[in-house]
mmCIF file of C-alpha atoms in Angstrom:
data_model
loop_
_atom_site.group_PDB
_atom_site.id
_atom_site.type_symbol
_atom_site.label_atom_id
_atom_site.label_comp_id
_atom_site.label_asym_id
_atom_site.label_seq_id
_atom_site.Cartn_x
_atom_site.Cartn_y
_atom_site.Cartn_z
ATOM 1 C CA MET X 1 0.117 -0.005 0.226
ATOM 2 C CA THR X 2 1.181 3.599 -1.082
ATOM 3 C CA ALA X 3 1.889 5.872 2.056
ATOM 4 C CA LYS X 4 -0.043 8.954 1.570
ATOM 5 C CA LYS X 5 0.680 12.475 2.877
ATOM 6 C CA ILE X 6 -2.225 14.092 5.031
ATOM 7 C CA SER X 7 -2.427 17.113 2.672
ATOM 8 C CA ASP X 8 -3.185 14.093 -0.001
ATOM 9 C CA LEU X 9 -6.097 13.036 1.951
ATOM 10 C CA ALA X 10 -9.473 13.944 0.584
ATOM 11 C CA THR X 11 -11.394 16.229 3.059
ATOM 12 C CA ALA X 12 -14.478 14.195 4.878
ATOM 13 C CA THR X 13 -17.676 16.428 4.124
ATOM 14 C CA GLU X 14 -20.129 14.107 6.305
ATOM 15 C CA ALA X 15 -19.916 12.799 10.142
ATOM 16 C CA GLN X 16 -18.076 9.428 10.162
ATOM 17 C CA LEU X 17 -20.358 7.175 12.372
ATOM 18 C CA TYR X 18 -18.107 4.910 13.979
ATOM 19 C CA ASN X 19 -15.264 7.660 14.908
ATOM 20 C CA ASP X 20 -17.601 10.397 15.597
ATOM 21 C CA ILE X 21 -20.705 8.843 17.279
ATOM 22 C CA ILE X 22 -20.453 5.151 18.172
ATOM 23 C CA LEU X 23 -16.837 5.482 19.463
ATOM 24 C CA PRO X 24 -17.693 7.531 21.921
ATOM 25 C CA ILE X 25 -20.832 5.798 23.137
ATOM 26 C CA VAL X 26 -18.365 2.952 23.481
ATOM 27 C CA SER X 27 -15.413 4.434 25.212
ATOM 28 C CA GLY X 28 -15.848 8.042 25.926
ATOM 29 C CA GLY X 29 -16.371 9.799 29.238
ATOM 30 C CA VAL X 30 -19.811 11.162 30.516
ATOM 31 C CA THR X 31 -20.170 14.057 28.656
ATOM 32 C CA LEU X 32 -18.345 12.454 25.435
ATOM 33 C CA LYS X 33 -21.180 10.028 25.378
ATOM 34 C CA ALA X 34 -23.840 12.131 26.119
ATOM 35 C CA ALA X 35 -23.053 14.389 23.234
ATOM 36 C CA ALA X 36 -22.587 11.184 21.100
ATOM 37 C CA ARG X 37 -25.941 10.145 21.631
ATOM 38 C CA SER X 38 -27.529 13.352 20.947
ATOM 39 C CA ALA X 39 -25.465 13.604 17.741
ATOM 40 C CA LEU X 40 -26.931 10.273 17.008
ATOM 41 C CA PHE X 41 -30.624 10.895 17.678
ATOM 42 C CA TYR X 42 -30.631 13.974 15.693
ATOM 43 C CA ALA X 43 -28.899 12.082 12.891
ATOM 44 C CA LEU X 44 -31.777 9.808 12.793
ATOM 45 C CA VAL X 45 -34.650 12.355 13.709
ATOM 46 C CA PRO X 46 -33.891 15.346 11.952
ATOM 47 C CA ASP X 47 -34.950 19.311 13.200
ATOM 48 C CA GLY X 48 -38.402 20.505 12.123
ATOM 49 C CA ALA X 49 -42.131 20.320 12.898
ATOM 50 C CA ALA X 50 -42.831 17.114 10.908
ATOM 51 C CA ALA X 51 -40.408 14.883 12.239
ATOM 52 C CA HIS X 52 -41.082 15.715 16.058
ATOM 53 C CA THR X 53 -44.877 15.731 15.199
ATOM 54 C CA GLY X 54 -44.682 12.098 14.530
ATOM 55 C CA ILE X 55 -42.705 11.131 18.001
ATOM 56 C CA TYR X 56 -44.279 10.930 21.048
ATOM 57 C CA ARG X 57 -42.269 10.726 24.185
ATOM 58 C CA GLY X 58 -43.712 12.223 27.030
ATOM 59 C CA LYS X 59 -40.387 14.150 29.133
ATOM 60 C CA ASP X 60 -40.827 16.629 31.609
ATOM 61 C CA ILE X 61 -39.548 19.721 29.453
ATOM 62 C CA THR X 62 -40.679 22.443 32.188
ATOM 63 C CA ALA X 63 -36.838 23.406 32.979
ATOM 64 C CA ASP X 64 -36.729 24.356 28.776
ATOM 65 C CA HIS X 65 -39.598 26.453 29.153
ATOM 66 C CA THR X 66 -38.202 28.451 32.150
ATOM 67 C CA SER X 67 -34.657 29.168 30.963
ATOM 68 C CA GLY X 68 -36.006 30.096 27.488
ATOM 69 C CA VAL X 69 -34.533 27.260 25.604
ATOM 70 C CA MET X 70 -37.942 25.560 24.459
ATOM 71 C CA SER X 71 -39.228 29.229 22.943
ATOM 72 C CA ALA X 72 -35.922 29.736 20.845
ATOM 73 C CA HIS X 73 -36.075 26.050 19.464
ATOM 74 C CA ILE X 74 -39.864 27.123 18.472
ATOM 75 C CA SER X 75 -38.950 30.506 17.169
ATOM 76 C CA ASP X 76 -35.867 29.063 14.906
ATOM 77 C CA GLY X 77 -38.216 26.118 13.559
ATOM 78 C CA THR X 78 -35.943 23.189 14.790
ATOM 79 C CA PHE X 79 -38.379 22.368 17.728
ATOM 80 C CA ARG X 80 -35.581 20.568 19.089
ATOM 81 C CA ASN X 81 -36.168 18.613 22.210
ATOM 82 C CA ILE X 82 -39.762 19.338 22.275
ATOM 83 C CA PHE X 83 -41.880 15.842 21.381
ATOM 84 C CA ILE X 84 -45.167 15.211 21.241
ATOM 85 C CA GLY X 85 -46.623 14.511 24.906
ATOM 86 C CA ASP X 86 -43.612 16.380 26.606
ATOM 87 C CA TYR X 87 -45.055 18.352 29.397
ATOM 88 C CA ILE X 88 -44.649 21.747 31.560
ATOM 89 C CA THR X 89 -45.922 21.624 34.738
ATOM 90 C CA ALA X 90 -47.833 24.626 35.911
ATOM 91 C CA LYS X 91 -50.729 25.808 37.363
ATOM 92 C CA ASP X 92 -54.569 25.226 37.009
ATOM 93 C CA PRO X 93 -56.045 28.229 35.150
ATOM 94 C CA LEU X 94 -59.017 28.286 37.097
ATOM 95 C CA ASP X 95 -57.668 27.104 39.998
ATOM 96 C CA MET X 96 -54.007 29.158 40.457
ATOM 97 C CA SER X 97 -53.618 27.108 43.904
ATOM 98 C CA ARG X 98 -53.125 23.535 42.125
ATOM 99 C CA SER X 99 -50.907 22.643 39.653
ATOM 100 C CA MET X 100 -51.301 21.029 36.356
ATOM 101 C CA ARG X 101 -49.289 19.161 33.346
ATOM 102 C CA TRP X 102 -49.755 20.933 29.923
ATOM 103 C CA ARG X 103 -48.747 18.273 27.100
ATOM 104 C CA VAL X 104 -47.345 19.117 23.908
ATOM 105 C CA ALA X 105 -50.314 18.256 21.458
ATOM 106 C CA ASP X 106 -49.435 19.464 17.907
ATOM 107 C CA ILE X 107 -46.516 21.160 16.614
ATOM 108 C CA ASN X 108 -47.263 24.327 14.251
ATOM 109 C CA THR X 109 -50.971 23.146 13.865
ATOM 110 C CA GLN X 110 -51.902 26.445 12.886
ATOM 111 C CA ILE X 111 -49.037 27.554 10.821
ATOM 112 C CA HIS X 112 -50.887 29.495 7.719
ATOM 113 C CA MET X 113 -54.097 29.263 8.669
ATOM 114 C CA GLY X 114 -56.431 31.520 10.351
ATOM 115 C CA GLY X 115 -58.529 34.702 8.829
ATOM 116 C CA THR X 116 -55.200 36.390 9.472
ATOM 117 C CA GLU X 117 -52.375 34.261 8.437
ATOM 118 C CA ILE X 118 -50.159 32.771 11.232
ATOM 119 C CA THR X 119 -46.986 32.942 10.341
ATOM 120 C CA ARG X 120 -45.241 32.499 13.717
ATOM 121 C CA ASN X 121 -44.094 28.768 14.491
ATOM 122 C CA SER X 122 -45.663 27.337 17.563
ATOM 123 C CA VAL X 123 -46.735 24.431 19.957
ATOM 124 C CA THR X 124 -49.942 23.671 21.140
ATOM 125 C CA LEU X 125 -50.377 22.590 24.435
ATOM 126 C CA VAL X 126 -53.121 20.828 26.090
ATOM 127 C CA ALA X 127 -54.048 20.844 29.897
ATOM 128 C CA GLU X 128 -53.480 16.883 30.577
ATOM 129 C CA ASP X 129 -56.284 16.979 32.815
ATOM 130 C CA CYS X 130 -59.753 19.134 33.161
ATOM 131 C CA SER X 131 -59.252 21.939 35.932
ATOM 132 C CA TYR X 132 -60.478 21.452 39.390
ATOM 133 C CA THR X 133 -63.061 23.554 38.988
ATOM 134 C CA LEU X 134 -66.001 23.003 37.085
ATOM 135 C CA ALA X 135 -68.318 25.067 34.481
ATOM 136 C CA GLN X 136 -70.995 25.551 32.653
ATOM 137 C CA MET X 137 -71.415 26.270 28.911
ATOM 138 C CA ASN X 138 -74.708 27.991 29.994
ATOM 139 C CA THR X 139 -76.962 28.991 32.634
ATOM 140 C CA SER X 140 -79.922 27.387 30.629
ATOM 141 C CA ASN X 141 -80.266 24.614 28.915
ATOM 142 C CA THR X 142 -79.770 26.577 25.227
ATOM 143 C CA THR X 143 -77.127 26.922 22.957
ATOM 144 C CA GLY X 144 -79.263 29.555 21.056
ATOM 145 C CA VAL X 145 -78.825 33.670 21.503
ATOM 146 C CA THR X 146 -78.023 34.435 25.236
ATOM 147 C CA SER X 147 -77.313 37.700 27.165
ATOM 148 C CA TRP X 148 -74.546 38.464 24.920
ATOM 149 C CA THR X 149 -76.701 38.771 21.669
ATOM 150 C CA LYS X 150 -74.863 35.708 19.887
ATOM 151 C CA GLY X 151 -75.766 32.325 20.146
ATOM 152 C CA ALA X 152 -73.842 28.865 19.775
ATOM 153 C CA TYR X 153 -70.174 28.420 21.281
ATOM 154 C CA LEU X 154 -69.713 32.292 20.967
ATOM 155 C CA GLY X 155 -72.723 33.379 22.596
ATOM 156 C CA SER X 156 -71.949 30.832 25.661
ATOM 157 C CA LYS X 157 -71.138 31.288 29.463
ATOM 158 C CA MET X 158 -68.300 29.205 28.945
ATOM 159 C CA TRP X 159 -66.567 31.547 26.213
ATOM 160 C CA ASN X 160 -67.966 34.674 27.665
ATOM 161 C CA GLU X 161 -66.829 34.143 31.043
ATOM 162 C CA THR X 162 -64.659 31.157 31.850
ATOM 163 C CA ILE X 163 -62.361 31.629 28.610
ATOM 164 C CA PRO X 164 -61.497 35.061 29.607
ATOM 165 C CA THR X 165 -60.359 33.824 33.121
ATOM 166 C CA ILE X 166 -58.385 31.289 31.294
ATOM 167 C CA ASN X 167 -56.561 33.796 29.053
ATOM 168 C CA THR X 168 -55.679 35.968 31.686
ATOM 169 C CA ASN X 169 -53.925 33.108 34.213
ATOM 170 C CA ILE X 170 -52.373 31.453 30.891
ATOM 171 C CA GLU X 171 -50.539 35.016 30.534
ATOM 172 C CA SER X 172 -49.743 34.631 34.378
ATOM 173 C CA MET X 173 -48.375 31.269 34.495
ATOM 174 C CA PHE X 174 -46.417 31.220 31.280
ATOM 175 C CA GLY X 175 -45.799 34.806 30.218
ATOM 176 C CA ALA X 176 -48.032 37.040 27.652
ATOM 177 C CA SER X 177 -44.858 36.470 25.458
ATOM 178 C CA HIS X 178 -45.218 33.036 24.951
ATOM 179 C CA VAL X 179 -49.110 32.638 24.479
ATOM 180 C CA LEU X 180 -50.026 33.277 20.571
ATOM 181 C CA THR X 181 -53.010 35.264 19.917
ATOM 182 C CA HIS X 182 -54.330 34.192 16.380
ATOM 183 C CA SER X 183 -58.012 33.838 14.737
ATOM 184 C CA GLU X 184 -60.068 30.936 14.219
ATOM 185 C CA LEU X 185 -63.824 30.374 13.519
ATOM 186 C CA LEU X 186 -65.971 29.796 15.679
ATOM 187 C CA THR X 187 -69.574 29.435 15.672
ATOM 188 C CA ASN X 188 -72.008 32.546 16.602
ATOM 189 C CA ALA X 189 -75.415 31.380 15.448
ATOM 190 C CA MET X 190 -78.166 28.287 16.046
ATOM 191 C CA THR X 191 -81.211 27.888 14.156
ATOM 192 C CA ALA X 192 -83.577 25.605 16.389
ATOM 193 C CA ALA X 193 -85.518 24.240 13.682
ATOM 194 C CA THR X 194 -82.736 22.729 11.710
ATOM 195 C CA PRO X 195 -81.914 18.909 12.034
ATOM 196 C CA SER X 196 -78.754 18.115 13.810
ATOM 197 C CA MET X 197 -75.844 16.060 12.366
ATOM 198 C CA ALA X 198 -75.736 14.732 15.373
ATOM 199 C CA GLY X 199 -79.028 12.498 14.165
ATOM 200 C CA ALA X 200 -81.054 10.455 17.078
ATOM 201 C CA GLY X 201 -83.837 13.221 16.059
ATOM 202 C CA PHE X 202 -81.865 15.960 17.357
ATOM 203 C CA THR X 203 -82.945 19.622 16.395
ATOM 204 C CA GLY X 204 -81.122 22.740 16.657
ATOM 205 C CA ALA X 205 -77.689 23.246 14.718
ATOM 206 C CA SER X 206 -74.848 25.687 14.263
ATOM 207 C CA THR X 207 -75.688 28.314 11.310
ATOM 208 C CA GLY X 208 -73.008 30.930 11.587
ATOM 209 C CA TRP X 209 -69.327 31.614 12.157
ATOM 210 C CA GLU X 210 -66.987 34.027 12.321
ATOM 211 C CA TRP X 211 -63.304 34.954 12.664
ATOM 212 C CA VAL X 212 -62.134 35.417 16.295
ATOM 213 C CA ASN X 213 -58.939 36.286 17.962
ATOM 214 C CA ILE X 214 -58.374 33.882 20.704
ATOM 215 C CA LYS X 215 -55.375 33.188 22.908
ATOM 216 C CA ALA X 216 -57.036 29.476 24.839
ATOM 217 C CA ASN X 217 -60.084 27.736 23.793
ATOM 218 C CA LEU X 218 -61.937 24.536 24.192
ATOM 219 C CA LEU X 219 -60.974 21.465 22.019
ATOM 220 C CA SER X 220 -63.224 20.626 18.962
ATOM 221 C CA GLU X 221 -64.552 17.088 18.579
ATOM 222 C CA PRO X 222 -62.229 16.423 15.675
ATOM 223 C CA GLN X 223 -58.835 17.679 17.680
ATOM 224 C CA VAL X 224 -60.093 14.719 20.107
ATOM 225 C CA TYR X 225 -61.617 11.729 17.655
ATOM 226 C CA GLY X 226 -60.361 12.867 14.570
ATOM 227 C CA SER X 227 -63.932 13.236 13.230
ATOM 228 C CA SER X 228 -67.297 15.055 14.423
ATOM 229 C CA VAL X 229 -69.416 12.757 16.506
ATOM 230 C CA CYS X 230 -72.370 14.775 17.831
ATOM 231 C CA GLY X 231 -71.308 18.160 16.185
ATOM 232 C CA SER X 232 -74.795 19.598 14.668
ATOM 233 C CA SER X 233 -72.890 20.856 11.252
ATOM 234 C CA PHE X 234 -69.706 21.791 9.430
ATOM 235 C CA TYR X 235 -70.014 25.399 11.188
ATOM 236 C CA ASP X 236 -68.794 23.550 14.678
ATOM 237 C CA VAL X 237 -65.816 22.194 13.276
ATOM 238 C CA GLY X 238 -63.956 25.684 11.591
ATOM 239 C CA THR X 239 -60.374 25.058 11.663
ATOM 240 C CA GLY X 240 -60.216 22.726 14.463
ATOM 241 C CA HIS X 241 -60.517 19.752 11.647
ATOM 242 C CA ARG X 242 -57.693 17.406 12.615
ATOM 243 C CA GLN X 243 -56.700 14.788 15.456
ATOM 244 C CA LEU X 244 -54.017 16.389 17.345
ATOM 245 C CA PRO X 245 -51.354 14.222 17.384
ATOM 246 C CA LEU X 246 -51.171 13.501 20.890
ATOM 247 C CA PHE X 247 -54.455 11.680 20.729
ATOM 248 C CA GLN X 248 -53.477 9.833 17.990
ATOM 249 C CA LEU X 249 -50.209 8.625 19.355
ATOM 250 C CA ASP X 250 -51.277 7.967 22.798
ATOM 251 C CA PRO X 251 -55.395 7.935 22.807
ATOM 252 C CA ASP X 252 -55.332 7.013 26.757
ATOM 253 C CA LYS X 253 -54.475 11.078 26.868
ATOM 254 C CA ILE X 254 -58.502 11.585 25.736
ATOM 255 C CA VAL X 255 -59.511 10.768 29.065
ATOM 256 C CA ALA X 256 -58.835 13.243 31.772
ATOM 257 C CA GLY X 257 -58.914 13.481 35.105
ATOM 258 C CA ARG X 258 -60.220 16.132 37.811
ATOM 259 C CA GLY X 259 -56.960 18.075 38.569
ATOM 260 C CA LEU X 260 -53.313 16.662 38.302
ATOM 261 C CA ASN X 261 -53.868 12.768 39.315
ATOM 262 C CA GLY X 262 -57.517 13.403 40.107
ATOM 263 C CA SER X 263 -60.576 11.085 39.078
ATOM 264 C CA ARG X 264 -61.843 10.913 35.534
ATOM 265 C CA GLN X 265 -63.736 13.762 34.369
ATOM 266 C CA TYR X 266 -66.388 14.618 31.915
ATOM 267 C CA TYR X 267 -65.208 17.781 29.982
ATOM 268 C CA TRP X 268 -66.746 20.118 27.263
ATOM 269 C CA LEU X 269 -65.941 20.423 23.864
ATOM 270 C CA ARG X 270 -66.890 23.165 21.641
ATOM 271 C CA ALA X 271 -69.590 21.749 19.521
ATOM 272 C CA VAL X 272 -73.134 22.527 19.578
ATOM 273 C CA ALA X 273 -75.195 19.018 19.267
ATOM 274 C CA SER X 274 -78.665 20.582 19.845
ATOM 275 C CA SER X 275 -80.815 23.593 20.533
ATOM 276 C CA ALA X 276 -80.244 22.491 24.041
ATOM 277 C CA ASN X 277 -76.776 20.430 24.286
ATOM 278 C CA PHE X 278 -72.952 21.173 23.531
ATOM 279 C CA ALA X 279 -70.728 18.146 22.874
ATOM 280 C CA PHE X 280 -68.308 16.366 25.722
ATOM 281 C CA VAL X 281 -66.091 13.672 26.305
ATOM 282 C CA ASP X 282 -67.026 11.577 29.293
ATOM 283 C CA ASN X 283 -65.347 10.084 32.056
ATOM 284 C CA GLY X 284 -64.834 6.589 30.020
ATOM 285 C CA GLY X 285 -63.870 8.390 26.798
ATOM 286 C CA ARG X 286 -66.862 8.273 25.246
ATOM 287 C CA ALA X 287 -68.198 10.654 22.554
ATOM 288 C CA THR X 288 -71.429 12.260 23.762
ATOM 289 C CA CYS X 289 -73.134 15.588 24.494
ATOM 290 C CA TYR X 290 -75.455 16.841 27.373
ATOM 291 C CA SER X 291 -77.431 19.755 28.276
ATOM 292 C CA ALA X 292 -75.325 23.155 28.398
ATOM 293 C CA SER X 293 -76.235 24.099 32.276
ATOM 294 C CA ASN X 294 -74.509 21.017 33.746
ATOM 295 C CA SER X 295 -71.046 21.637 35.160
ATOM 296 C CA TYR X 296 -68.547 19.637 33.710
ATOM 297 C CA GLY X 297 -64.650 20.089 33.120
ATOM 298 C CA VAL X 298 -62.879 22.482 31.357
ATOM 299 C CA ARG X 299 -59.969 21.392 29.376
ATOM 300 C CA PRO X 300 -58.406 24.245 27.186
ATOM 301 C CA LEU X 301 -55.368 24.487 24.850
ATOM 302 C CA PHE X 302 -53.431 27.352 23.696
ATOM 303 C CA LEU X 303 -50.583 27.982 20.974
ATOM 304 C CA TYR X 304 -46.983 28.219 23.052
ATOM 305 C CA ILE X 305 -44.415 30.568 21.471
#
């Protein structure tokens, strides 16, 4: 074999798997091994929303939120060290004396959507459990026009009283700079005589919608199940039209407790089911609906930046 000068050797253009990754894992010190494992992982799993949305991990990333690292990796579009099921431990937005886990449910779920185009990268965080404080959709069994002069979801007590409290408290917990205000299509009218797509002889269906600037919101039926079940019409879907990867990759997360590690609880969804009922998820994970004046769980989501 003819000897070569170092200056004659070709320049390496790609990492050598054995020398740069495998060898340090086998023979390196603790720091070197950790760096090598990280390099191997990101060699197999590229940066970006598409790759990270397809992987369930379930790791505590509270420290990355607190330090600002999480926000930086969202902003640059790498979403490094952020995967579906990862969580931040913060407060219960309706009972700030209690703690709650907020899970990564999707990554860049709303990018390029909205009445005004969303151009910022974001992560969808959803409460792992319902708030310990239960709430009504309305004070009476109606999904029609209320004292807020609108019907359906935008006319509900939930939207006009409970959601604003959640908005204030998530900004307090996470910092206003981490909560993305964006527009979504939400229902604003219900016609009592219109047959509901929920079937079962139900009447009363959503018959109008509008673009609304929002922070926190309730889940839609498709975001939970992947389709409408009790929703009265297409108006109930709007921009919440696909299942969140959290519930696709780990369906166990559809069932929610009341407060951190609490017993299983019914929780409201934002779809009108009939003139008297809104949709909800029951404590066994069943898709169903019930009268608007009942007090059930509140399980919000928002876009984290």
